Short mmCIF file of C-alpha atoms and ligand atoms in Angstrom, two decimals:
data_model
loop_
_atom_site.label_atom_id
_atom_site.label_comp_id
_atom_site.label_asym_id
_atom_site.label_seq_id
_atom_site.Cartn_x
_atom_site.Cartn_y
_atom_site.Cartn_z
CA MET A 888 84.89 93.30 117.30
CA ASN A 889 81.84 91.10 117.25
CA ALA A 890 81.28 89.77 120.74
CA SER A 891 80.71 86.20 119.55
CA SER A 892 83.62 85.95 117.11
CA VAL A 893 86.23 84.75 119.60
CA SER A 894 85.92 81.33 121.10
CA SER A 895 86.45 81.26 124.81
CA GLY A 896 87.62 77.69 125.25
CA SER A 897 85.81 75.74 127.90
CA PRO A 898 86.22 76.25 131.61
CA PRO A 899 87.82 73.44 133.58
CA CYS A 900 84.48 72.22 134.90
CA PRO A 901 81.06 73.82 134.82
CA LEU A 902 80.18 76.08 137.72
CA PRO A 903 77.80 74.76 140.34
CA ARG A 904 74.20 75.79 139.82
CA PHE A 905 73.13 79.04 141.52
CA PRO A 906 69.62 79.48 142.98
CA ALA A 907 66.73 80.28 140.65
CA GLY A 908 66.32 84.03 140.25
CA PHE A 909 69.95 84.74 141.18
CA LEU A 910 70.83 88.19 139.81
CA TRP A 911 73.92 88.28 137.59
CA GLY A 912 75.36 91.64 136.71
CA VAL A 913 78.29 93.85 135.79
CA SER A 914 79.29 97.10 137.52
CA THR A 915 80.77 100.44 136.52
CA SER A 916 80.78 103.97 137.92
CA ALA A 917 80.10 107.31 136.25
CA TYR A 918 83.42 109.05 136.73
CA GLN A 919 85.43 106.00 135.72
CA ILE A 920 83.73 105.53 132.33
CA GLU A 921 81.65 108.49 131.17
CA GLY A 922 84.06 111.20 130.10
CA ALA A 923 82.16 114.18 128.63
CA VAL A 924 82.91 116.14 131.79
CA ASP A 925 82.00 119.48 130.23
CA GLU A 926 78.91 118.44 128.32
CA ASP A 927 75.21 119.14 128.74
CA GLY A 928 75.63 121.38 131.74
CA ARG A 929 77.55 118.99 134.00
CA GLY A 930 79.18 120.78 136.94
CA ARG A 931 82.67 120.08 138.16
CA SER A 932 83.31 117.31 140.64
CA SER A 933 85.93 116.85 143.33
CA TRP A 934 87.64 114.40 140.99
CA ASP A 935 87.92 116.93 138.16
CA VAL A 936 89.78 119.20 140.54
CA PHE A 937 91.90 116.40 142.00
CA THR A 938 92.99 114.98 138.64
CA GLY A 939 93.97 118.51 137.61
CA GLU A 940 96.51 118.74 140.43
CA ARG A 941 100.04 117.71 139.56
CA GLY A 942 101.20 114.35 140.88
CA ARG A 943 97.84 113.07 142.07
CA ILE A 944 97.31 110.41 139.39
CA LYS A 945 100.13 107.93 138.88
CA ASP A 946 100.15 108.01 135.08
CA GLY A 947 99.34 111.73 134.96
CA SER A 948 96.01 111.04 133.29
CA ASP A 949 92.53 112.40 133.92
CA ALA A 950 88.99 111.26 133.11
CA ARG A 951 87.90 113.94 130.65
CA VAL A 952 87.40 111.22 128.03
CA ALA A 953 87.74 108.00 130.05
CA THR A 954 86.03 105.26 128.00
CA GLY A 955 83.73 107.71 126.23
CA HIS A 956 80.70 105.86 127.61
CA TYR A 957 78.58 109.03 127.63
CA HIS A 958 78.48 108.83 123.85
CA ARG A 959 78.90 105.07 123.47
CA TYR A 960 76.36 103.86 125.99
CA ARG A 961 74.32 102.09 123.30
CA GLU A 962 77.31 100.00 122.28
CA ASP A 963 78.01 99.25 125.95
CA VAL A 964 74.43 98.18 126.63
CA ALA A 965 74.65 95.88 123.60
CA LEU A 966 77.77 94.31 125.14
CA ILE A 967 75.91 93.80 128.42
CA LYS A 968 72.98 92.21 126.65
CA GLU A 969 75.21 89.88 124.63
CA LEU A 970 77.02 88.88 127.82
CA GLY A 971 73.69 87.60 129.11
CA VAL A 972 73.65 89.20 132.57
CA GLY A 973 70.32 90.29 133.98
CA ALA A 974 71.46 93.54 135.56
CA TYR A 975 73.77 96.51 135.13
CA ARG A 976 75.06 98.51 138.07
CA PHE A 977 76.14 102.02 137.05
CA SER A 978 76.32 105.25 138.97
CA VAL A 979 74.56 108.54 138.48
CA ALA A 980 76.87 111.57 138.57
CA TRP A 981 75.53 114.04 141.11
CA PRO A 982 77.31 116.96 139.30
CA ARG A 983 75.45 116.11 136.09
CA VAL A 984 72.10 116.20 137.84
CA MET A 985 72.89 119.12 140.14
CA PRO A 986 75.84 121.07 138.74
CA ASP A 987 76.07 123.19 141.92
CA GLY A 988 75.21 120.32 144.23
CA GLY A 989 71.61 121.55 144.32
CA PRO A 990 69.00 122.70 144.60
CA ALA A 991 68.83 123.52 140.87
CA VAL A 992 68.34 120.41 138.73
CA ASN A 993 69.96 120.17 135.30
CA ALA A 994 67.37 118.39 133.16
CA ALA A 995 69.92 117.60 130.43
CA GLY A 996 72.01 115.68 132.97
CA LEU A 997 69.06 113.55 134.02
CA ASP A 998 68.21 113.01 130.35
CA PHE A 999 71.37 110.97 129.90
CA TYR A 1000 70.39 108.50 132.63
CA ASP A 1001 66.86 108.46 131.31
CA ARG A 1002 68.16 107.36 127.90
CA LEU A 1003 70.49 104.82 129.49
CA VAL A 1004 67.70 103.30 131.57
CA ASP A 1005 65.44 103.09 128.53
CA GLU A 1006 68.19 101.41 126.54
CA LEU A 1007 68.73 98.88 129.34
CA CYS A 1008 65.04 98.14 129.68
CA ALA A 1009 64.74 97.62 125.92
CA ALA A 1010 67.67 95.17 126.15
CA GLY A 1011 65.98 93.28 128.98
CA VAL A 1012 68.67 94.33 131.46
CA ARG A 1013 67.63 95.58 134.89
CA PRO A 1014 69.10 99.03 135.72
CA VAL A 1015 70.74 99.20 139.16
CA PRO A 1016 71.79 102.81 139.76
CA THR A 1017 74.21 103.79 142.48
CA LEU A 1018 73.44 107.35 143.55
CA PHE A 1019 76.95 108.22 144.66
CA HIS A 1020 80.27 106.72 143.63
CA TRP A 1021 82.71 109.34 144.95
CA ASP A 1022 82.20 112.18 142.44
CA THR A 1023 81.08 114.92 144.84
CA PRO A 1024 80.00 118.16 143.15
CA GLN A 1025 82.87 120.59 143.60
CA ALA A 1026 80.50 123.23 144.99
CA VAL A 1027 79.66 120.78 147.78
CA GLU A 1028 83.32 119.87 148.29
CA ALA A 1029 84.31 123.52 148.49
CA ALA A 1030 81.79 123.94 151.29
CA GLY A 1031 83.54 121.18 153.26
CA GLY A 1032 82.29 118.12 151.41
CA TRP A 1033 81.39 115.14 153.53
CA LEU A 1034 82.99 116.70 156.59
CA GLU A 1035 79.89 118.90 156.69
CA ARG A 1036 76.62 117.61 158.05
CA ASP A 1037 74.66 119.61 155.48
CA THR A 1038 76.08 117.46 152.67
CA ALA A 1039 73.92 114.57 153.92
CA ARG A 1040 70.79 116.67 153.48
CA ARG A 1041 71.89 117.87 150.04
CA PHE A 1042 72.56 114.30 149.00
CA ALA A 1043 69.06 113.25 150.02
CA ALA A 1044 67.56 116.08 147.96
CA TYR A 1045 69.57 114.85 144.99
CA ALA A 1046 68.41 111.26 145.59
CA ASP A 1047 64.84 112.52 145.51
CA ALA A 1048 65.41 114.25 142.16
CA VAL A 1049 66.86 111.09 140.61
CA ALA A 1050 64.04 108.92 141.97
CA ALA A 1051 61.46 111.36 140.61
CA ARG A 1052 62.90 110.89 137.13
CA LEU A 1053 63.98 107.22 137.00
CA GLY A 1054 61.79 105.64 139.68
CA ASP A 1055 59.17 104.32 137.27
CA ARG A 1056 61.75 101.95 135.70
CA VAL A 1057 64.10 101.17 138.59
CA ASP A 1058 63.44 98.60 141.30
CA ARG A 1059 66.98 98.14 142.61
CA TRP A 1060 68.75 101.14 144.12
CA ILE A 1061 72.15 101.62 145.72
CA THR A 1062 72.67 104.73 147.81
CA LEU A 1063 76.44 104.93 148.34
CA ASN A 1064 79.48 103.14 147.07
CA GLU A 1065 82.14 102.35 149.67
CA PRO A 1066 81.92 105.19 152.18
CA ALA A 1067 84.90 103.54 153.92
CA GLU A 1068 87.21 104.13 150.95
CA LEU A 1069 86.14 107.73 150.46
CA THR A 1070 86.67 108.39 154.16
CA LEU A 1071 90.02 106.64 154.35
CA LEU A 1072 91.52 107.46 150.97
CA GLY A 1073 89.83 110.80 150.28
CA TYR A 1074 89.78 112.46 153.70
CA GLY A 1075 92.15 110.36 155.82
CA LEU A 1076 95.17 109.66 153.61
CA GLY A 1077 94.73 112.02 150.67
CA GLN A 1078 95.24 109.41 147.96
CA HIS A 1079 91.83 110.11 146.41
CA ALA A 1080 89.79 113.26 145.95
CA PRO A 1081 89.47 115.58 147.76
CA GLY A 1082 93.06 114.79 148.82
CA ARG A 1083 92.71 115.67 152.50
CA ARG A 1084 95.11 114.11 155.01
CA LEU A 1085 93.16 114.29 158.21
CA GLY A 1086 93.97 110.88 159.69
CA PHE A 1087 91.38 109.92 162.29
CA GLU A 1088 89.87 113.41 162.03
CA ALA A 1089 88.36 112.14 158.78
CA LEU A 1090 85.73 110.14 160.65
CA PRO A 1091 83.00 112.79 160.44
CA ALA A 1092 83.08 112.16 156.69
CA ALA A 1093 82.07 108.57 157.42
CA HIS A 1094 79.25 109.63 159.69
CA HIS A 1095 77.88 112.18 157.24
CA GLN A 1096 77.97 109.72 154.36
CA LEU A 1097 76.10 107.20 156.50
CA LEU A 1098 73.59 109.89 157.47
CA GLY A 1099 73.24 110.79 153.79
CA HIS A 1100 72.61 107.11 153.08
CA GLY A 1101 69.84 106.95 155.69
CA LEU A 1102 68.21 110.18 154.52
CA ALA A 1103 68.40 108.98 150.90
CA VAL A 1104 66.74 105.68 151.85
CA GLN A 1105 63.92 107.68 153.41
CA ALA A 1106 63.67 109.96 150.36
CA LEU A 1107 63.53 106.96 148.02
CA ARG A 1108 60.89 105.24 150.14
CA ALA A 1109 58.83 108.43 150.17
CA ARG A 1110 58.86 108.18 146.36
CA GLY A 1111 57.57 104.61 146.60
CA ALA A 1112 60.91 103.04 145.66
CA SER A 1113 61.67 99.44 146.59
CA GLY A 1114 64.74 97.25 146.42
CA ILE A 1115 67.06 99.66 148.27
CA GLY A 1116 70.59 98.70 149.32
CA ILE A 1117 74.10 100.08 149.86
CA ALA A 1118 77.47 98.92 148.45
CA ASN A 1119 79.97 98.66 151.29
CA SER A 1120 83.45 97.26 150.85
CA HIS A 1121 84.36 94.43 153.16
CA GLY A 1122 87.06 91.82 153.55
CA PRO A 1123 88.12 89.50 156.33
CA THR A 1124 90.85 90.85 158.59
CA TRP A 1125 93.43 88.27 159.54
CA ALA A 1126 95.64 88.79 162.58
CA ALA A 1127 99.33 88.39 161.77
CA SER A 1128 99.67 85.98 164.69
CA GLU A 1129 97.81 84.71 167.71
CA SER A 1130 99.63 87.19 169.96
CA ALA A 1131 97.41 89.54 171.96
CA ALA A 1132 99.04 92.59 170.35
CA ASP A 1133 98.45 91.36 166.80
CA ARG A 1134 94.89 90.33 167.56
CA GLU A 1135 94.16 93.70 169.10
CA ALA A 1136 95.60 95.51 166.08
CA ALA A 1137 93.57 93.34 163.70
CA GLY A 1138 90.45 93.93 165.78
CA LEU A 1139 90.89 97.69 165.51
CA TYR A 1140 91.42 97.52 161.76
CA ASP A 1141 88.33 95.32 161.38
CA LEU A 1142 86.38 97.81 163.46
CA LEU A 1143 87.41 100.79 161.33
CA LEU A 1144 87.10 99.23 157.87
CA ASN A 1145 84.27 96.72 158.30
CA ARG A 1146 82.18 97.17 161.44
CA LEU A 1147 82.13 100.97 161.47
CA PHE A 1148 80.25 100.92 158.16
CA ALA A 1149 78.16 97.77 158.55
CA GLU A 1150 76.83 98.17 162.08
CA PRO A 1151 75.19 101.60 161.91
CA VAL A 1152 73.38 100.42 158.78
CA LEU A 1153 72.46 96.92 160.00
CA LEU A 1154 72.11 97.45 163.75
CA GLY A 1155 71.55 101.20 164.09
CA ARG A 1156 74.60 101.66 166.32
CA TYR A 1157 78.33 102.19 166.12
CA PRO A 1158 80.58 99.31 167.13
CA ASP A 1159 82.68 101.18 169.68
CA GLU A 1160 80.68 103.89 171.37
CA GLU A 1161 83.64 105.32 173.25
CA LEU A 1162 85.74 105.73 170.14
CA THR A 1163 82.96 107.20 168.07
CA ALA A 1164 81.87 109.59 170.82
CA ALA A 1165 85.42 110.92 170.86
CA LEU A 1166 85.46 111.43 167.11
CA LEU A 1167 81.95 112.48 166.25
CA SER A 1168 79.84 115.37 167.38
CA GLY A 1169 76.25 116.40 166.83
CA PRO A 1170 73.05 114.43 167.40
CA VAL A 1171 74.67 111.07 166.70
CA ASP A 1172 72.04 108.99 168.49
CA GLU A 1173 69.23 110.62 166.52
CA ASP A 1174 71.23 110.17 163.32
CA LEU A 1175 71.69 106.47 164.00
CA LYS A 1176 67.93 105.99 163.89
CA VAL A 1177 67.98 107.39 160.35
CA ILE A 1178 71.12 105.47 159.34
CA GLY A 1179 69.57 102.21 160.54
CA THR A 1180 66.45 102.58 158.38
CA PRO A 1181 65.87 98.98 157.21
CA LEU A 1182 67.21 97.99 153.81
CA ASP A 1183 65.86 95.45 151.33
CA TRP A 1184 69.30 94.03 150.68
CA TYR A 1185 72.93 94.60 151.62
CA GLY A 1186 75.63 95.03 148.96
CA ILE A 1187 79.19 93.87 149.55
CA ASN A 1188 82.18 94.75 147.38
CA TYR A 1189 84.84 92.12 147.95
CA TYR A 1190 88.39 92.13 146.60
CA GLN A 1191 90.79 90.70 149.16
CA PRO A 1192 91.42 89.90 152.81
CA THR A 1193 93.85 92.00 154.86
CA LYS A 1194 96.47 90.72 157.25
CA VAL A 1195 97.23 93.10 160.08
CA GLY A 1196 99.61 93.07 163.00
CA ALA A 1197 100.75 95.36 165.77
CA PRO A 1198 102.97 98.18 164.56
CA ASP A 1199 106.64 97.31 164.59
CA PRO A 1200 108.37 99.86 166.83
CA GLU A 1201 111.57 99.42 164.78
CA ALA A 1202 109.86 100.19 161.50
CA THR A 1203 110.33 103.63 160.03
CA GLY A 1204 108.38 105.08 157.13
CA SER A 1205 105.26 103.45 155.82
CA ALA A 1206 104.23 99.94 155.00
CA GLY A 1207 102.10 99.88 151.87
CA PHE A 1208 98.69 98.32 151.56
CA ALA A 1209 96.96 97.61 148.25
CA GLY A 1210 99.25 100.11 146.60
CA ILE A 1211 98.48 102.74 149.23
CA GLU A 1212 101.17 104.34 151.36
CA LEU A 1213 100.31 104.66 155.02
CA PRO A 1214 101.56 107.33 157.40
CA PRO A 1215 103.72 106.27 160.33
CA GLY A 1216 102.23 106.05 163.80
CA LEU A 1217 99.12 104.00 163.03
CA PRO A 1218 97.97 101.54 165.72
CA PHE A 1219 98.14 98.65 163.22
CA ALA A 1220 100.43 97.59 160.41
CA PRO A 1221 99.44 95.69 157.27
CA ARG A 1222 101.41 92.51 156.60
CA GLU A 1223 102.01 90.74 153.36
CA ILE A 1224 99.71 87.83 152.57
CA ALA A 1225 102.10 85.28 151.15
CA GLY A 1226 101.40 82.01 149.39
CA TYR A 1227 98.65 83.18 147.03
CA PRO A 1228 98.71 84.35 143.45
CA GLN A 1229 98.54 88.12 142.98
CA THR A 1230 96.73 90.30 140.48
CA ASP A 1231 98.65 92.85 138.43
CA PHE A 1232 97.71 95.33 141.16
CA GLY A 1233 99.60 93.12 143.64
CA TRP A 1234 96.39 92.14 145.43
CA PRO A 1235 96.35 88.56 146.76
CA VAL A 1236 93.81 86.23 145.16
CA VAL A 1237 92.04 84.48 148.04
CA PRO A 1238 88.64 83.15 146.95
CA ALA A 1239 88.02 81.27 150.21
CA ALA A 1240 88.10 84.60 152.04
CA LEU A 1241 84.85 85.48 150.25
CA THR A 1242 83.18 82.43 151.82
CA GLU A 1243 84.72 83.35 155.16
CA LEU A 1244 83.50 86.93 154.85
CA LEU A 1245 79.92 85.92 154.07
CA THR A 1246 79.59 83.21 156.71
CA GLY A 1247 81.23 85.63 159.15
CA PHE A 1248 78.64 88.31 158.38
CA ARG A 1249 75.83 85.80 158.82
CA ASP A 1250 77.28 84.66 162.15
CA ARG A 1251 77.87 88.22 163.37
CA TYR A 1252 74.59 89.82 162.31
CA GLY A 1253 72.14 86.91 162.12
CA ASP A 1254 68.66 87.97 161.11
CA ARG A 1255 69.67 91.65 161.08
CA LEU A 1256 71.46 90.92 157.81
CA PRO A 1257 69.08 91.26 154.85
CA PRO A 1258 69.71 89.25 151.66
CA VAL A 1259 73.23 89.95 150.37
CA VAL A 1260 74.30 90.91 146.86
CA ILE A 1261 77.96 90.97 145.85
CA THR A 1262 77.96 94.38 144.18
CA GLU A 1263 81.63 94.23 143.10
CA ASN A 1264 84.25 91.53 142.68
CA GLY A 1265 87.01 91.43 140.11
CA CYS A 1266 90.68 91.84 139.37
CA SER A 1267 93.17 93.81 137.32
CA TYR A 1268 95.15 91.93 134.69
CA GLU A 1269 96.62 93.02 131.40
CA GLY A 1270 95.66 91.58 128.08
CA VAL A 1271 92.70 90.38 126.09
CA GLU A 1272 93.59 86.71 126.53
CA ASP A 1273 92.97 87.03 130.24
CA ARG A 1274 93.20 83.48 131.53
CA GLU A 1275 93.97 84.81 135.03
CA ARG A 1276 90.69 86.71 135.16
CA ILE A 1277 88.80 83.57 134.17
CA ALA A 1278 90.55 81.65 136.95
CA PHE A 1279 89.77 84.49 139.39
CA LEU A 1280 86.07 84.64 138.54
CA ASP A 1281 85.68 80.87 138.41
CA ALA A 1282 87.25 80.45 141.85
CA HIS A 1283 85.30 83.33 143.41
CA LEU A 1284 82.00 82.06 142.06
CA ARG A 1285 82.73 78.63 143.55
CA ALA A 1286 83.56 80.31 146.87
CA LEU A 1287 80.32 82.29 146.65
CA HIS A 1288 78.41 79.10 145.99
CA ASP A 1289 80.04 77.56 149.07
CA ALA A 1290 78.65 80.44 151.15
CA ILE A 1291 75.18 79.89 149.72
CA ALA A 1292 75.48 76.16 150.41
CA ALA A 1293 76.43 77.07 154.00
CA GLY A 1294 73.14 78.92 154.32
CA VAL A 1295 74.03 82.56 153.58
CA ASP A 1296 71.22 84.24 151.65
CA VAL A 1297 73.08 85.67 148.64
CA ARG A 1298 70.88 86.90 145.82
CA GLY A 1299 73.24 88.31 143.22
CA TYR A 1300 76.79 88.82 141.96
CA PHE A 1301 78.17 91.76 139.95
CA VAL A 1302 81.58 91.66 138.27
CA TRP A 1303 83.76 94.74 138.55
CA SER A 1304 83.94 95.78 135.80
CA LEU A 1305 82.23 95.72 132.42
CA LEU A 1306 84.98 97.85 130.88
CA ASP A 1307 88.56 98.76 131.54
CA ASN A 1308 88.29 102.24 133.02
CA PHE A 1309 89.81 105.12 134.95
CA GLU A 1310 91.10 103.42 138.09
CA TRP A 1311 91.21 106.51 140.29
CA ALA A 1312 94.72 107.35 141.56
CA GLU A 1313 96.13 104.59 139.36
CA GLY A 1314 94.88 106.23 136.18
CA TYR A 1315 94.47 103.84 133.25
CA ALA A 1316 97.26 101.49 134.31
CA ARG A 1317 94.94 98.98 135.98
CA ARG A 1318 92.55 97.06 133.78
CA PHE A 1319 89.58 95.51 135.57
CA GLY A 1320 87.32 95.05 132.52
CA LEU A 1321 85.69 92.03 130.93
CA VAL A 1322 85.94 94.23 127.85
CA HIS A 1323 89.23 95.80 126.79
CA VAL A 1324 89.25 99.51 125.95
CA ASP A 1325 91.81 100.95 123.56
CA TYR A 1326 92.29 104.42 125.01
CA GLY A 1327 93.52 105.75 121.68
CA THR A 1328 90.46 104.78 119.64
CA LEU A 1329 87.99 103.87 122.43
CA ALA A 1330 87.40 100.59 120.62
CA ARG A 1331 85.92 97.87 122.82
CA THR A 1332 87.19 94.30 122.54
CA PRO A 1333 85.60 91.57 124.65
CA LYS A 1334 88.29 89.63 126.49
CA SER A 1335 88.45 85.86 126.91
CA SER A 1336 86.84 86.31 130.33
CA TYR A 1337 83.81 87.96 128.72
CA HIS A 1338 83.27 84.92 126.52
CA TRP A 1339 83.89 82.58 129.41
CA LEU A 1340 81.31 84.36 131.58
CA ARG A 1341 78.77 84.45 128.77
CA ASP A 1342 79.11 80.67 128.31
CA ALA A 1343 79.01 80.05 132.06
CA LEU A 1344 75.79 82.07 132.37
CA ARG A 1345 74.22 80.22 129.44
CA ALA A 1346 74.97 76.95 131.25
CA GLN A 1347 73.08 78.30 134.29
CA ARG A 1348 69.88 78.75 132.32
C1 BGC B 2535 85.64 100.78 143.78
C2 BGC B 2535 85.81 100.87 142.29
C3 BGC B 2535 87.24 100.50 141.92
C4 BGC B 2535 87.48 99.09 142.37
C5 BGC B 2535 88.85 98.55 142.03
C6 BGC B 2535 86.29 99.56 144.38
O1 BGC B 2535 86.82 99.89 145.62
O2 BGC B 2535 84.27 100.83 144.10
O3 BGC B 2535 85.48 102.16 141.88
O4 BGC B 2535 87.49 100.64 140.57
O5 BGC B 2535 87.37 99.03 143.76
O6 BGC B 2535 89.85 99.21 142.76
C1 BGC B 2536 92.11 102.04 144.31
C2 BGC B 2536 90.66 102.10 144.75
C3 BGC B 2536 90.32 100.91 145.64
C4 BGC B 2536 91.30 100.90 146.81
C5 BGC B 2536 91.03 99.89 147.87
C6 BGC B 2536 92.98 101.93 145.52
O1 BGC B 2536 94.31 101.88 145.17
O2 BGC B 2536 92.46 103.16 143.57
O3 BGC B 2536 89.79 102.13 143.68
O4 BGC B 2536 89.02 101.04 146.09
O5 BGC B 2536 92.62 100.81 146.31
O6 BGC B 2536 90.95 98.59 147.42
#
């Protein structure tokens, strides 16, 4: 369908004006959209293995085709251009570039990203590659994956190979996407690839990803790259009550999901040295110097706040969080956030928590916080007439503007996602796109939110 053939209707009131030079963008990731898993010499990834195991993906699907972006990237770049955003955040698949995780480079794999970057540049859209969005080469996973220190070094060698090829046209880089989620869901709880259930023993995977981040920053800088950041997921943690037990539980959750990933990067140290010393081994102090290599900007993926209380001794079984089942015996328990609308995923819609998150980061980290970019924000709703997504984006952009007005230096905002796509353990059941994908025909249909955003961005010019 022609992107301009559907009228969007007008938003309730125009958005406030964002600062000059503010970077608007849309985000995707390789495994969620590309398909073509066996083409042009791509190696297997941890996710190819995981999706092949019975019962791992809720709708029994896999990502062998996904949205077919590998073959339809020109059409997708045209959609991005017509939307009027200045930037596109995508990820490079390590197993395409290094089918065995290295050192051998597969030129045909890099060729795809070369073509994509050229297409973006020709469309006047800035390419913002993420080097790693969870699709670990299976050869690396089989050797222990991110539990192994050597994976950090291999990742940096891969980063170097990508920079050597794309660096002449890229001036915004993202090393990792959400090391917290891969640690928690992939190695801690087993809901994502590689499906390990190590509980707190998963923490070395966090450390090695962070080390890989730091080594990749150094590799990119050695290639003369600029504009380097990371995409960490963050959300405010709310204590279930003012009681000491609830506040302690919330503090621990905040430490594990927010501070553990922000502070090594921003401050060059872990938030709780006793805890981390107990869980990590190796030359951690030396590593922290690498992990804290200064960044040009800091990327935040924001979806929702979390309310946490002390575990209920009466409770048996697991309380869910964001669709994820938790094992019993954790030192904190998620609580329902009532009184807000919910997305189709059941996630509460709390725009003001984005303002709270950003002002909180500024207050906590002061001048150690570089300029911030929201690298993901979005919601899952069914349908092409997606009024709820318009309301979500409108409210979150106002909340973002409030943070800027309060003095937080925010330089960009990327919607998750351009397209409906393979939503990991949820399969295709969750639709986060501004553009609808028919998984039978792979036809793209811009949703109402796409038209709304296009009009809102025009009004900013
Ligand atoms: C991830 C995306 C995912 C999105 C929605 C983020 O945590 O980076 O890959 O699709 O959340 O769940
Ligand atoms: C989704 C992930 C998301 C996570 C945390 C999971 O259910 O599959 O993509 O990152 O929830 O928000």
